[in-house]
Short mmCIF file of C-alpha atoms and ligand atoms in Angstrom, two decimals:
data_model
loop_
_atom_site.label_atom_id
_atom_site.label_comp_id
_atom_site.label_asym_id
_atom_site.label_seq_id
_atom_site.Cartn_x
_atom_site.Cartn_y
_atom_site.Cartn_z
CA MET A 9 -69.65 -79.33 -60.12
CA ALA A 10 -69.44 -80.05 -56.37
CA ARG A 11 -67.47 -77.50 -54.40
CA ARG A 12 -64.04 -78.76 -53.27
CA LEU A 13 -63.34 -79.18 -49.58
CA ARG A 14 -61.02 -76.34 -48.50
CA ILE A 15 -58.88 -76.90 -45.41
CA GLY A 16 -56.40 -74.58 -43.72
CA LEU A 17 -53.20 -75.90 -42.16
CA LEU A 18 -50.85 -74.21 -39.71
CA THR A 19 -47.96 -75.06 -37.42
CA GLY A 20 -47.75 -73.10 -34.14
CA GLY A 21 -45.50 -72.79 -31.10
CA GLY A 22 -41.89 -73.98 -30.87
CA ASP A 23 -40.86 -76.17 -33.77
CA CYS A 24 -39.86 -79.81 -33.46
CA PRO A 25 -38.82 -82.71 -35.67
CA GLY A 26 -41.85 -84.33 -37.32
CA MET A 27 -43.88 -81.20 -38.12
CA ASN A 28 -43.10 -81.46 -41.82
CA ALA A 29 -44.04 -85.11 -41.75
CA VAL A 30 -47.50 -84.11 -40.46
CA ILE A 31 -47.85 -81.37 -43.08
CA ARG A 32 -47.09 -84.01 -45.70
CA ALA A 33 -49.49 -86.59 -44.23
CA VAL A 34 -52.41 -84.15 -43.88
CA THR A 35 -51.93 -82.58 -47.31
CA LYS A 36 -51.31 -85.73 -49.31
CA SER A 37 -54.15 -87.63 -47.74
CA LEU A 38 -56.64 -84.75 -48.08
CA ILE A 39 -55.70 -84.35 -51.75
CA LEU A 40 -55.77 -88.09 -52.51
CA GLN A 41 -58.78 -89.07 -50.40
CA ALA A 42 -60.98 -86.00 -50.76
CA ASN A 43 -59.60 -83.98 -53.69
CA ALA A 44 -59.38 -81.18 -51.14
CA GLU A 45 -57.68 -77.81 -51.50
CA VAL A 46 -55.13 -77.26 -48.71
CA ILE A 47 -54.20 -73.72 -47.68
CA GLY A 48 -51.02 -73.44 -45.64
CA PHE A 49 -50.81 -70.43 -43.29
CA GLU A 50 -47.33 -69.03 -42.72
CA ASP A 51 -45.81 -68.68 -39.26
CA GLY A 52 -48.68 -70.22 -37.35
CA TYR A 53 -51.50 -67.93 -36.22
CA GLU A 54 -49.53 -64.95 -37.50
CA GLY A 55 -50.35 -65.99 -41.08
CA LEU A 56 -54.00 -66.38 -40.15
CA ILE A 57 -54.06 -62.89 -38.63
CA GLU A 58 -52.02 -61.14 -41.33
CA GLY A 59 -53.50 -63.06 -44.28
CA ARG A 60 -50.23 -64.76 -45.27
CA PHE A 61 -50.99 -68.13 -46.85
CA ARG A 62 -50.36 -70.29 -49.91
CA THR A 63 -51.99 -73.28 -51.52
CA LEU A 64 -50.15 -76.52 -50.84
CA GLU A 65 -50.09 -78.85 -53.84
CA TYR A 66 -49.12 -82.51 -53.66
CA GLY A 67 -45.66 -81.73 -55.06
CA ASP A 68 -45.06 -79.02 -52.43
CA VAL A 69 -45.07 -81.61 -49.66
CA SER A 70 -43.07 -84.29 -51.44
CA GLY A 71 -39.58 -84.86 -50.05
CA ILE A 72 -40.22 -83.27 -46.64
CA LEU A 73 -40.93 -86.41 -44.59
CA THR A 74 -37.45 -86.53 -43.10
CA ARG A 75 -36.78 -82.79 -42.88
CA GLY A 76 -36.76 -81.12 -39.45
CA GLY A 77 -38.58 -77.85 -38.69
CA THR A 78 -41.66 -76.70 -40.61
CA ILE A 79 -41.87 -75.51 -44.22
CA LEU A 80 -44.75 -73.23 -43.17
CA GLY A 81 -42.77 -71.47 -40.45
CA THR A 82 -44.08 -71.00 -36.92
CA SER A 83 -44.46 -68.45 -34.15
CA ASN A 84 -44.82 -68.84 -30.41
CA ARG A 85 -45.91 -65.21 -29.98
CA ALA A 86 -48.88 -64.78 -32.35
CA ASN A 87 -52.04 -64.99 -30.27
CA PRO A 88 -55.13 -63.53 -32.03
CA PHE A 89 -56.70 -62.73 -28.66
CA ARG A 90 -53.67 -60.66 -27.60
CA TYR A 91 -51.71 -59.82 -30.72
CA TYR A 92 -48.21 -58.56 -29.94
CA ARG A 93 -47.82 -56.67 -33.23
CA ARG A 94 -50.89 -54.49 -32.52
CA GLY A 95 -50.46 -53.46 -28.91
CA GLU A 96 -51.85 -56.72 -27.47
CA ALA A 97 -55.23 -56.08 -29.19
CA ASP A 98 -57.86 -58.79 -29.65
CA VAL A 99 -57.85 -59.34 -33.43
CA SER A 100 -59.87 -62.56 -33.38
CA ALA A 101 -62.71 -60.89 -35.34
CA GLU A 102 -60.27 -60.39 -38.26
CA VAL A 103 -59.34 -64.04 -38.14
CA VAL A 104 -63.01 -65.03 -38.25
CA ALA A 105 -63.53 -62.68 -41.21
CA LEU A 106 -60.58 -64.13 -43.16
CA TYR A 107 -61.73 -67.69 -42.43
CA ARG A 108 -65.17 -66.81 -43.86
CA GLU A 109 -63.71 -64.90 -46.83
CA LEU A 110 -61.52 -67.90 -47.75
CA GLU A 111 -64.56 -70.16 -47.35
CA LEU A 112 -62.55 -72.59 -45.26
CA ASP A 113 -64.29 -75.75 -44.09
CA GLY A 114 -61.88 -76.16 -41.23
CA ILE A 115 -58.28 -75.81 -40.06
CA VAL A 116 -55.79 -78.45 -38.94
CA ALA A 117 -53.55 -76.87 -36.27
CA ILE A 118 -50.31 -78.67 -35.47
CA GLY A 119 -49.01 -77.40 -32.16
CA GLY A 120 -48.57 -77.55 -28.42
CA ASP A 121 -50.76 -76.48 -25.52
CA GLY A 122 -50.71 -72.80 -26.58
CA THR A 123 -51.80 -73.65 -30.13
CA MET A 124 -54.58 -75.93 -28.83
CA THR A 125 -55.79 -73.28 -26.37
CA ILE A 126 -56.05 -70.70 -29.18
CA ALA A 127 -57.77 -73.26 -31.46
CA HIS A 128 -60.29 -73.85 -28.71
CA GLY A 129 -60.85 -70.09 -28.28
CA LEU A 130 -61.42 -69.65 -32.03
CA SER A 131 -63.72 -72.71 -32.05
CA GLU A 132 -65.90 -70.84 -29.59
CA ARG A 133 -66.12 -68.04 -32.19
CA GLY A 134 -67.43 -70.51 -34.79
CA LEU A 135 -64.25 -71.69 -36.52
CA ARG A 136 -63.73 -75.41 -36.96
CA PHE A 137 -60.43 -76.96 -35.83
CA VAL A 138 -58.73 -80.33 -35.60
CA GLY A 139 -55.56 -80.35 -33.49
CA VAL A 140 -52.40 -82.45 -33.88
CA PRO A 141 -50.16 -82.54 -30.75
CA LYS A 142 -46.48 -81.76 -31.19
CA THR A 143 -43.78 -80.67 -28.77
CA ILE A 144 -40.52 -82.13 -27.60
CA ASP A 145 -41.77 -81.55 -24.04
CA ASN A 146 -44.44 -84.32 -24.24
CA ASP A 147 -46.58 -82.20 -21.93
CA ILE A 148 -49.88 -81.93 -23.83
CA TRP A 149 -52.80 -83.13 -21.80
CA GLY A 150 -54.77 -86.09 -23.20
CA THR A 151 -52.05 -87.84 -25.24
CA GLU A 152 -49.36 -90.24 -24.08
CA HIS A 153 -46.93 -89.11 -26.74
CA THR A 154 -46.47 -85.91 -28.68
CA LEU A 155 -44.58 -85.56 -31.93
CA GLY A 156 -40.96 -84.60 -31.47
CA PHE A 157 -40.58 -86.13 -28.02
CA ASP A 158 -38.96 -89.34 -29.23
CA THR A 159 -36.44 -87.42 -31.32
CA ALA A 160 -35.55 -85.12 -28.42
CA VAL A 161 -35.04 -88.15 -26.14
CA HIS A 162 -32.89 -89.71 -28.84
CA VAL A 163 -30.70 -86.59 -29.14
CA ALA A 164 -30.41 -86.17 -25.38
CA THR A 165 -29.60 -89.86 -24.84
CA GLU A 166 -26.81 -89.75 -27.39
CA ALA A 167 -25.42 -86.61 -25.76
CA ILE A 168 -25.46 -88.19 -22.29
CA ASP A 169 -23.78 -91.34 -23.69
CA ARG A 170 -21.01 -89.13 -25.01
CA LEU A 171 -20.67 -87.29 -21.69
CA HIS A 172 -20.41 -90.69 -20.02
CA THR A 173 -17.17 -91.67 -21.71
CA THR A 174 -15.44 -88.36 -21.09
CA ALA A 175 -16.71 -88.34 -17.48
CA GLN A 176 -15.13 -91.75 -16.98
CA SER A 177 -11.78 -90.70 -18.46
CA HIS A 178 -11.46 -87.57 -16.33
CA HIS A 179 -13.23 -88.84 -13.19
CA ARG A 180 -15.62 -85.91 -13.30
CA VAL A 181 -19.18 -85.11 -12.36
CA MET A 182 -20.96 -84.31 -15.61
CA ILE A 183 -24.26 -82.43 -15.60
CA CYS A 184 -26.49 -82.47 -18.68
CA GLU A 185 -29.38 -79.99 -18.79
CA THR A 186 -32.33 -80.90 -21.02
CA MET A 187 -35.34 -78.86 -22.15
CA GLY A 188 -38.94 -79.77 -21.29
CA ARG A 189 -40.36 -76.65 -19.63
CA TYR A 190 -42.41 -77.55 -16.55
CA ALA A 191 -42.33 -81.30 -17.27
CA GLY A 192 -39.48 -83.74 -16.73
CA TRP A 193 -40.30 -86.19 -19.54
CA ILE A 194 -37.16 -85.61 -21.64
CA ALA A 195 -34.79 -85.71 -18.65
CA LEU A 196 -36.47 -88.83 -17.23
CA TYR A 197 -36.62 -90.83 -20.47
CA ALA A 198 -33.15 -89.85 -21.69
CA GLY A 199 -31.70 -90.24 -18.19
CA VAL A 200 -33.05 -93.77 -17.81
CA ALA A 201 -32.04 -94.67 -21.38
CA ALA A 202 -28.48 -93.49 -20.76
CA GLY A 203 -28.18 -94.96 -17.25
CA ALA A 204 -27.73 -91.63 -15.48
CA ASP A 205 -26.82 -91.75 -11.78
CA VAL A 206 -29.04 -88.79 -10.83
CA ILE A 207 -32.11 -87.42 -12.65
CA LEU A 208 -33.66 -84.15 -11.47
CA ILE A 209 -37.17 -83.30 -12.70
CA PRO A 210 -39.52 -80.40 -11.95
CA GLU A 211 -42.15 -82.71 -10.49
CA LEU A 212 -39.84 -83.63 -7.61
CA PRO A 213 -37.92 -80.69 -6.07
CA PHE A 214 -34.43 -81.88 -5.22
CA ASP A 215 -32.15 -81.72 -2.21
CA ILE A 216 -28.60 -80.76 -3.26
CA GLU A 217 -27.19 -82.63 -0.23
CA VAL A 218 -28.68 -85.85 -1.57
CA VAL A 219 -27.13 -85.20 -5.00
CA ALA A 220 -23.74 -84.49 -3.39
CA GLU A 221 -23.99 -87.69 -1.32
CA VAL A 222 -24.52 -89.75 -4.46
CA CYS A 223 -21.37 -88.24 -6.00
CA ARG A 224 -19.35 -88.77 -2.80
CA GLU A 225 -20.49 -92.39 -2.45
CA ARG A 226 -19.50 -93.09 -6.03
CA GLU A 227 -16.10 -91.47 -5.40
CA SER A 228 -15.49 -93.59 -2.30
CA ASP A 229 -16.72 -96.80 -4.03
CA GLY A 230 -14.08 -96.32 -6.72
CA ARG A 231 -16.64 -95.32 -9.36
CA ARG A 232 -14.96 -92.01 -9.87
CA PHE A 233 -17.49 -90.25 -12.06
CA THR A 234 -21.18 -89.28 -11.85
CA ILE A 235 -23.72 -88.49 -14.56
CA ILE A 236 -26.46 -86.05 -13.58
CA VAL A 237 -29.36 -85.21 -15.91
CA VAL A 238 -31.30 -82.12 -14.93
CA ALA A 239 -34.49 -80.88 -16.58
CA GLU A 240 -34.50 -77.12 -17.22
CA GLY A 241 -37.57 -76.83 -14.96
CA ALA A 242 -36.01 -78.67 -12.00
CA ARG A 243 -35.76 -76.71 -8.78
CA PRO A 244 -34.44 -77.24 -5.27
CA GLU A 245 -36.82 -77.97 -2.42
CA GLY A 246 -38.30 -74.63 -1.36
CA GLY A 247 -36.64 -72.89 -4.33
CA ALA A 248 -37.80 -71.47 -7.64
CA MET A 249 -37.29 -72.51 -11.26
CA HIS A 250 -34.38 -70.93 -13.11
CA VAL A 251 -35.64 -68.35 -15.59
CA HIS A 252 -33.11 -67.72 -18.36
CA THR A 253 -34.99 -65.00 -20.21
CA GLN A 254 -38.45 -63.53 -20.74
CA VAL A 255 -40.39 -63.12 -23.98
CA PRO A 256 -43.15 -60.71 -22.85
CA GLU A 257 -45.28 -61.11 -25.98
CA SER A 258 -45.37 -64.90 -25.72
CA PRO A 259 -48.46 -66.60 -24.18
CA ASP A 260 -46.01 -68.16 -21.69
CA PRO A 261 -43.29 -65.49 -21.36
CA LEU A 262 -40.85 -67.45 -19.20
CA ARG A 263 -37.93 -69.23 -20.85
CA LEU A 264 -36.26 -71.61 -18.44
CA GLY A 265 -32.59 -72.57 -18.39
CA GLY A 266 -29.42 -72.47 -16.35
CA ILE A 267 -30.31 -74.74 -13.43
CA GLY A 268 -27.46 -77.03 -14.57
CA TYR A 269 -24.92 -74.30 -13.79
CA GLU A 270 -26.54 -73.68 -10.40
CA VAL A 271 -26.31 -77.39 -9.53
CA GLU A 272 -22.67 -77.29 -10.69
CA ARG A 273 -21.91 -74.28 -8.46
CA GLN A 274 -23.45 -75.92 -5.42
CA LEU A 275 -21.70 -79.25 -6.04
CA ARG A 276 -18.31 -77.54 -6.42
CA GLU A 277 -18.73 -76.26 -2.84
CA ARG A 278 -19.39 -79.80 -1.61
CA LEU A 279 -17.11 -82.09 -3.67
CA ARG A 280 -13.48 -82.67 -4.47
CA SER A 281 -14.28 -83.84 -8.02
CA GLU A 282 -14.32 -81.50 -10.97
CA VAL A 283 -17.83 -80.65 -12.20
CA ARG A 284 -18.84 -79.66 -15.73
CA THR A 285 -22.18 -78.70 -17.27
CA THR A 286 -23.55 -79.12 -20.79
CA VAL A 287 -26.81 -77.37 -21.72
CA LEU A 288 -28.34 -79.15 -24.72
CA GLY A 289 -30.80 -76.37 -25.65
CA HIS A 290 -32.34 -76.17 -29.12
CA VAL A 291 -30.21 -79.02 -30.46
CA GLN A 292 -33.02 -81.19 -29.05
CA ARG A 293 -35.53 -79.48 -31.37
CA GLY A 294 -33.63 -79.54 -34.63
CA GLY A 295 -32.79 -82.02 -37.33
CA THR A 296 -34.39 -85.08 -38.75
CA PRO A 297 -37.13 -86.94 -36.84
CA THR A 298 -36.62 -90.51 -35.62
CA PRO A 299 -38.53 -93.29 -37.44
CA TYR A 300 -40.98 -93.39 -34.50
CA ASP A 301 -41.74 -89.66 -34.87
CA ARG A 302 -42.05 -89.95 -38.66
CA ASN A 303 -44.53 -92.78 -38.27
CA LEU A 304 -46.44 -91.06 -35.48
CA ALA A 305 -46.65 -88.00 -37.75
CA SER A 306 -48.05 -90.10 -40.59
CA VAL A 307 -50.65 -91.70 -38.30
CA PHE A 308 -51.59 -88.42 -36.57
CA GLY A 309 -51.70 -86.49 -39.85
CA THR A 310 -53.77 -88.97 -41.83
CA TYR A 311 -56.12 -89.39 -38.87
CA ALA A 312 -56.56 -85.62 -38.68
CA ALA A 313 -57.41 -85.62 -42.40
CA ALA A 314 -59.99 -88.36 -41.81
CA LEU A 315 -61.52 -86.35 -38.93
CA VAL A 316 -61.84 -83.33 -41.22
CA GLN A 317 -63.61 -85.41 -43.85
CA ALA A 318 -65.96 -86.80 -41.19
CA GLU A 319 -66.54 -83.20 -39.93
CA HIS A 320 -65.38 -84.31 -36.49
CA TYR A 321 -64.11 -80.89 -35.42
CA GLY A 322 -63.25 -79.41 -32.03
CA HIS A 323 -60.93 -82.30 -31.17
CA MET A 324 -57.23 -83.10 -30.99
CA VAL A 325 -55.78 -86.35 -32.26
CA ALA A 326 -54.30 -88.34 -29.36
CA LEU A 327 -52.53 -91.54 -28.42
CA GLN A 328 -54.03 -93.34 -25.43
CA ASP A 329 -53.17 -96.87 -24.31
CA GLY A 330 -51.24 -97.19 -27.55
CA LYS A 331 -54.39 -96.49 -29.61
CA ILE A 332 -55.18 -93.51 -31.80
CA THR A 333 -58.17 -91.52 -30.58
CA THR A 334 -59.40 -87.94 -30.06
CA VAL A 335 -59.83 -85.65 -27.07
CA PRO A 336 -61.92 -82.44 -27.03
CA LEU A 337 -59.90 -79.24 -27.49
CA ALA A 338 -61.89 -77.87 -24.54
CA ALA A 339 -60.32 -80.54 -22.33
CA VAL A 340 -56.77 -79.88 -23.60
CA ALA A 341 -56.90 -76.06 -23.42
CA GLY A 342 -54.92 -74.50 -20.60
CA ARG A 343 -53.66 -77.79 -19.14
CA THR A 344 -50.21 -79.36 -18.85
CA ARG A 345 -49.33 -83.02 -18.53
CA THR A 346 -46.43 -83.42 -16.14
CA VAL A 347 -44.77 -86.69 -15.08
CA PRO A 348 -46.94 -88.57 -12.57
CA LEU A 349 -44.74 -89.89 -9.78
CA THR A 350 -46.47 -93.26 -10.22
CA ALA A 351 -45.19 -93.54 -13.83
CA PRO A 352 -43.39 -96.86 -14.48
CA MET A 353 -40.33 -94.96 -15.73
CA VAL A 354 -40.01 -93.26 -12.32
CA GLY A 355 -40.26 -96.66 -10.64
CA ALA A 356 -37.71 -98.15 -13.05
CA ALA A 357 -35.22 -95.37 -12.34
CA LEU A 358 -35.50 -95.87 -8.57
CA ALA A 359 -35.43 -99.66 -8.82
CA VAL A 360 -32.01 -99.66 -10.51
CA GLY A 361 -30.60 -97.25 -7.95
CA THR A 362 -30.87 -93.99 -9.87
CA SER A 363 -31.30 -91.07 -7.49
CA LEU A 364 -34.05 -88.52 -8.14
CA GLY A 365 -32.34 -86.09 -5.80
CA VAL A 366 -34.60 -86.75 -2.81
CA ARG A 367 -34.42 -89.11 0.15
CA ALA A 368 -36.44 -92.29 -0.38
CA PRO A 369 -38.72 -91.84 2.68
CA HIS A 370 -40.04 -88.68 1.01
CA LEU A 371 -41.40 -90.73 -1.87
CA PRO A 372 -44.53 -92.51 -0.67
CA LEU A 373 -46.12 -92.27 -4.12
CA LEU A 374 -43.42 -94.05 -6.03
CA ALA A 375 -44.64 -97.66 -6.04
CA PRO A 376 -45.01 -98.38 -9.77
CA GLU A 377 -48.42 -99.53 -10.98
CA PRO A 378 -47.97 -102.77 -12.97
CA THR A 379 -50.90 -101.94 -15.26
CA ALA A 380 -49.94 -98.33 -15.95
CA PRO A 381 -49.03 -97.41 -19.54
CA LEU A 382 -45.41 -96.52 -20.27
CA ALA A 383 -46.07 -92.77 -20.38
O1 F6P B 21 -41.73 -76.10 -25.74
C1 F6P B 21 -40.55 -76.46 -26.42
C2 F6P B 21 -39.37 -75.73 -25.84
O2 F6P B 21 -38.20 -76.12 -26.54
C3 F6P B 21 -39.16 -75.94 -24.34
O3 F6P B 21 -38.60 -77.18 -24.01
C4 F6P B 21 -38.31 -74.76 -23.99
O4 F6P B 21 -38.47 -74.41 -22.64
C5 F6P B 21 -38.84 -73.69 -24.90
O5 F6P B 21 -39.52 -74.34 -25.96
C6 F6P B 21 -37.79 -72.78 -25.49
O6 F6P B 21 -38.42 -71.77 -26.20
P1 F6P B 21 -37.67 -70.80 -27.21
O7 F6P B 21 -37.56 -71.51 -28.52
O8 F6P B 21 -38.57 -69.61 -27.28
O9 F6P B 21 -36.33 -70.50 -26.65
#
């Protein structure tokens, strides 16, 4: 009897809505299309290092399409090349040994830039990987959209809409801080969707005087409230990002957060209006995925399963020009996709009078390109 294809599956990095939908898509399609055996590793690379895994049967992944989080668990600290539980030792040889012992044909890794970078490192040691990009931050190089981004934008937009009505009633300046790490995708997309008056993103260091002027002008025009969306990675011109905490064992130890309160403090000194801040935090990462993210997960997951069957390893599934394709893990590893200032969404924000916290003459790059894709 022919040997069954045996594929590992793991979810790494910060969780996001849509991960379970990918687990379902990969597992069901590998079982149905290839009669494969699917081995799920627990808590991302930690399960691969510590030998914690379980077989995923068809029934195990039924009913999880709409569920947030990941049934396999995840970790954003477990790096086999610098393992935090063993004094930062390189334990990659143990991972290679377990992979061989389990006679795996390959692994599908669902994750962000950290997960892809590790997958690339292990590929160089002979393991075979297919990557699936997920993160609310939308900052993975080589793909226009990542799983979880649409849901995070949806959550943030609804929150800003709600702040809008209370801002209007009380004639206040309302600041909403979004996640997104070093990229401003969530703040930009949710800010434009909710009609924010000011959007501050890491890619464009802001001038607090410009932000205060926008608020003052709105006050004097009789529009007695202002909505400001600030990405957690936003920073003032000449200033630094706001680090909330550090996780030393994490591949990227900095956790950003708190810039919203700093903008509030500085605006209080400059305005008569009351100013309030809401930090959305992990709410953006939890709960059920939007239909777009569910469908993207089904397309990404089934495509990853097809790549495995075609032995097309060493690549990450990607969306480019609205089409599904692949990019080499080597090209993704160690890179971040931030918002290009030529993005149509940047142009759209400026065209309707939204301030990006800088004076217009400082923005020579902002003419939108008519042929540029949305993201
Ligand atoms: O990468 C996803 C993300 O939610 C970022 O937007 C945020 O900066 C970070 O993870 C938060 O990490 P943690 O879950 O460790 O607090």
